[in-house]
mmCIF file with all atom_site columns, C-alpha atoms in Angstrom:
data_model
loop_
_atom_site.group_PDB
_atom_site.id
_atom_site.type_symbol
_atom_site.label_atom_id
_atom_site.label_alt_id
_atom_site.label_comp_id
_atom_site.label_asym_id
_atom_site.label_entity_id
_atom_site.label_seq_id
_atom_site.pdbx_PDB_ins_code
_atom_site.Cartn_x
_atom_site.Cartn_y
_atom_site.Cartn_z
_atom_site.occupancy
_atom_site.B_iso_or_equiv
_atom_site.pdbx_formal_charge
_atom_site.auth_seq_id
_atom_site.auth_comp_id
_atom_site.auth_asym_id
_atom_site.auth_atom_id
_atom_site.pdbx_PDB_model_num
ATOM 1  C CA . MET A 1 1  ? -22.549 23.039 -39.881 1.00 53.00 ? 1  MET A CA 1
ATOM 2  C CA . ASN A 1 2  ? -18.814 24.586 -38.400 1.00 69.00 ? 2  ASN A CA 1
ATOM 3  C CA . GLU A 1 3  ? -18.154 22.866 -35.216 1.00 88.00 ? 3  GLU A CA 1
ATOM 4  C CA . SER A 1 4  ? -14.888 24.900 -34.869 1.00 92.00 ? 4  SER A CA 1
ATOM 5  C CA . SER A 1 5  ? -12.435 27.873 -35.813 1.00 95.00 ? 5  SER A CA 1
ATOM 6  C CA . TYR A 1 6  ? -8.837  26.806 -36.308 1.00 96.00 ? 6  TYR A CA 1
ATOM 7  C CA . TYR A 1 7  ? -6.637  29.319 -36.413 1.00 97.00 ? 7  TYR A CA 1
ATOM 8  C CA . GLN A 1 8  ? -2.996  29.459 -36.321 1.00 97.00 ? 8  GLN A CA 1
ATOM 9  C CA . ALA A 1 9  ? -0.906  32.177 -34.260 1.00 97.00 ? 9  ALA A CA 1
ATOM 10 C CA . ILE A 1 10 ? 3.356   32.263 -33.446 1.00 97.00 ? 10 ILE A CA 1
ATOM 11 C CA . VAL A 1 11 ? 4.311   32.068 -29.547 1.00 97.00 ? 11 VAL A CA 1
ATOM 12 C CA . GLU A 1 12 ? 7.012   33.652 -27.288 1.00 96.00 ? 12 GLU A CA 1
ATOM 13 C CA . ARG A 1 13 ? 9.290   31.496 -27.511 1.00 95.00 ? 13 ARG A CA 1
ATOM 14 C CA . SER A 1 14 ? 10.004  31.790 -23.834 1.00 95.00 ? 14 SER A CA 1
ATOM 15 C CA . ALA A 1 15 ? 5.361   32.302 -23.011 1.00 95.00 ? 15 ALA A CA 1
ATOM 16 C CA . CYS A 1 16 ? 5.166   28.884 -24.268 1.00 94.00 ? 16 CYS A CA 1
ATOM 17 C CA . TRP A 1 17 ? 4.595   26.734 -21.475 1.00 94.00 ? 17 TRP A CA 1
ATOM 18 C CA . TYR A 1 18 ? 2.227   29.932 -19.892 1.00 96.00 ? 18 TYR A CA 1
ATOM 19 C CA . VAL A 1 19 ? 0.038   30.399 -23.295 1.00 96.00 ? 19 VAL A CA 1
ATOM 20 C CA . VAL A 1 20 ? -0.100  26.798 -23.453 1.00 94.00 ? 20 VAL A CA 1
ATOM 21 C CA . ALA A 1 21 ? -0.810  25.977 -19.265 1.00 95.00 ? 21 ALA A CA 1
ATOM 22 C CA . VAL A 1 22 ? -3.210  28.722 -19.141 1.00 95.00 ? 22 VAL A CA 1
ATOM 23 C CA . LEU A 1 23 ? -5.213  28.031 -22.443 1.00 93.00 ? 23 LEU A CA 1
ATOM 24 C CA . ARG A 1 24 ? -5.272  24.329 -20.563 1.00 93.00 ? 24 ARG A CA 1
ATOM 25 C CA . SER A 1 25 ? -6.422  26.034 -17.648 1.00 94.00 ? 25 SER A CA 1
ATOM 26 C CA . PHE A 1 26 ? -9.729  27.156 -19.230 1.00 90.00 ? 26 PHE A CA 1
ATOM 27 C CA . GLU A 1 27 ? -11.212 22.898 -20.076 1.00 89.00 ? 27 GLU A CA 1
ATOM 28 C CA . HIS A 1 28 ? -12.636 22.752 -23.627 1.00 90.00 ? 28 HIS A CA 1
ATOM 29 C CA . THR A 1 29 ? -11.482 26.067 -25.096 1.00 93.00 ? 29 THR A CA 1
ATOM 30 C CA . ALA A 1 30 ? -9.166  25.169 -27.577 1.00 95.00 ? 30 ALA A CA 1
ATOM 31 C CA . PHE A 1 31 ? -6.821  22.299 -28.594 1.00 94.00 ? 31 PHE A CA 1
ATOM 32 C CA . ASP A 1 32 ? -3.643  23.289 -29.917 1.00 94.00 ? 32 ASP A CA 1
ATOM 33 C CA . ARG A 1 33 ? -0.226  21.915 -31.138 1.00 95.00 ? 33 ARG A CA 1
ATOM 34 C CA . THR A 1 34 ? 2.995   23.494 -32.875 1.00 95.00 ? 34 THR A CA 1
ATOM 35 C CA . ILE A 1 35 ? 2.886   23.212 -36.215 1.00 96.00 ? 35 ILE A CA 1
ATOM 36 C CA . ASP A 1 36 ? 6.643   24.908 -36.807 1.00 95.00 ? 36 ASP A CA 1
ATOM 37 C CA . ILE A 1 37 ? 8.620   24.095 -33.829 1.00 94.00 ? 37 ILE A CA 1
ATOM 38 C CA . ALA A 1 38 ? 11.050  26.300 -35.233 1.00 93.00 ? 38 ALA A CA 1
ATOM 39 C CA . ALA A 1 39 ? 8.795   28.928 -35.603 1.00 94.00 ? 39 ALA A CA 1
ATOM 40 C CA . SER A 1 40 ? 7.485   28.850 -32.192 1.00 95.00 ? 40 SER A CA 1
ATOM 41 C CA . LYS A 1 41 ? 3.097   28.679 -34.518 1.00 97.00 ? 41 LYS A CA 1
ATOM 42 C CA . PHE A 1 42 ? 1.124   27.098 -33.168 1.00 97.00 ? 42 PHE A CA 1
ATOM 43 C CA . GLU A 1 43 ? -2.328  25.980 -35.171 1.00 97.00 ? 43 GLU A CA 1
ATOM 44 C CA . PHE A 1 44 ? -5.260  25.808 -32.432 1.00 97.00 ? 44 PHE A CA 1
ATOM 45 C CA . PHE A 1 45 ? -8.957  23.515 -33.242 1.00 96.00 ? 45 PHE A CA 1
ATOM 46 C CA . VAL A 1 46 ? -11.956 26.081 -30.962 1.00 96.00 ? 46 VAL A CA 1
ATOM 47 C CA . PRO A 1 47 ? -14.998 25.025 -30.748 1.00 95.00 ? 47 PRO A CA 1
ATOM 48 C CA . VAL A 1 48 ? -18.439 27.346 -31.951 1.00 94.00 ? 48 VAL A CA 1
ATOM 49 C CA . SER A 1 49 ? -19.676 28.058 -28.431 1.00 93.00 ? 49 SER A CA 1
ATOM 50 C CA . MET A 1 50 ? -15.907 28.788 -26.952 1.00 95.00 ? 50 MET A CA 1
ATOM 51 C CA . GLU A 1 51 ? -14.745 31.477 -29.859 1.00 95.00 ? 51 GLU A CA 1
ATOM 52 C CA . GLU A 1 52 ? -15.637 34.494 -27.725 1.00 95.00 ? 52 GLU A CA 1
ATOM 53 C CA . PRO A 1 53 ? -13.447 33.437 -24.217 1.00 96.00 ? 53 PRO A CA 1
ATOM 54 C CA . PHE A 1 54 ? -10.730 32.005 -26.670 1.00 97.00 ? 54 PHE A CA 1
ATOM 55 C CA . CYS A 1 55 ? -10.965 35.035 -28.687 1.00 97.00 ? 55 CYS A CA 1
ATOM 56 C CA . ALA A 1 56 ? -10.304 36.856 -25.216 1.00 97.00 ? 56 ALA A CA 1
ATOM 57 C CA . ILE A 1 57 ? -6.962  34.887 -23.658 1.00 97.00 ? 57 ILE A CA 1
ATOM 58 C CA . MET A 1 58 ? -5.333  35.881 -27.050 1.00 97.00 ? 58 MET A CA 1
ATOM 59 C CA . ASN A 1 59 ? -6.364  39.331 -26.907 1.00 97.00 ? 59 ASN A CA 1
ATOM 60 C CA . TYR A 1 60 ? -4.679  39.732 -23.986 1.00 97.00 ? 60 TYR A CA 1
ATOM 61 C CA . PHE A 1 61 ? -1.951  37.403 -25.364 1.00 97.00 ? 61 PHE A CA 1
ATOM 62 C CA . GLN A 1 62 ? -1.738  39.647 -27.733 1.00 98.00 ? 62 GLN A CA 1
ATOM 63 C CA . GLU A 1 63 ? -0.906  42.710 -25.700 1.00 97.00 ? 63 GLU A CA 1
ATOM 64 C CA . GLN A 1 64 ? 1.223   41.777 -23.562 1.00 97.00 ? 64 GLN A CA 1
ATOM 65 C CA . GLY A 1 65 ? 3.749   40.976 -26.401 1.00 97.00 ? 65 GLY A CA 1
ATOM 66 C CA . LEU A 1 66 ? 3.320   36.719 -25.942 1.00 97.00 ? 66 LEU A CA 1
ATOM 67 C CA . VAL A 1 67 ? 0.745   36.477 -29.760 1.00 97.00 ? 67 VAL A CA 1
ATOM 68 C CA . SER A 1 68 ? 1.044   37.272 -32.657 1.00 96.00 ? 68 SER A CA 1
ATOM 69 C CA . ASN A 1 69 ? 0.062   37.053 -36.590 1.00 96.00 ? 69 ASN A CA 1
ATOM 70 C CA . LEU A 1 70 ? -3.337  35.822 -34.412 1.00 95.00 ? 70 LEU A CA 1
#
């Protein structure tokens, strides 16, 4: 049984603090961490029950040009 989903994304360097702050403002949506500082690459562990809200938030960030390669 899958308890969480795993995602990676490139986050615009100047917006890293913003993306992380927004995700953390929605409690229990995702656990995030940087896996490649130079490339601004993040990984996200998302509870299956929160996958829909997480994807909605990340889709918004992609539309705004803050996140790519999700």
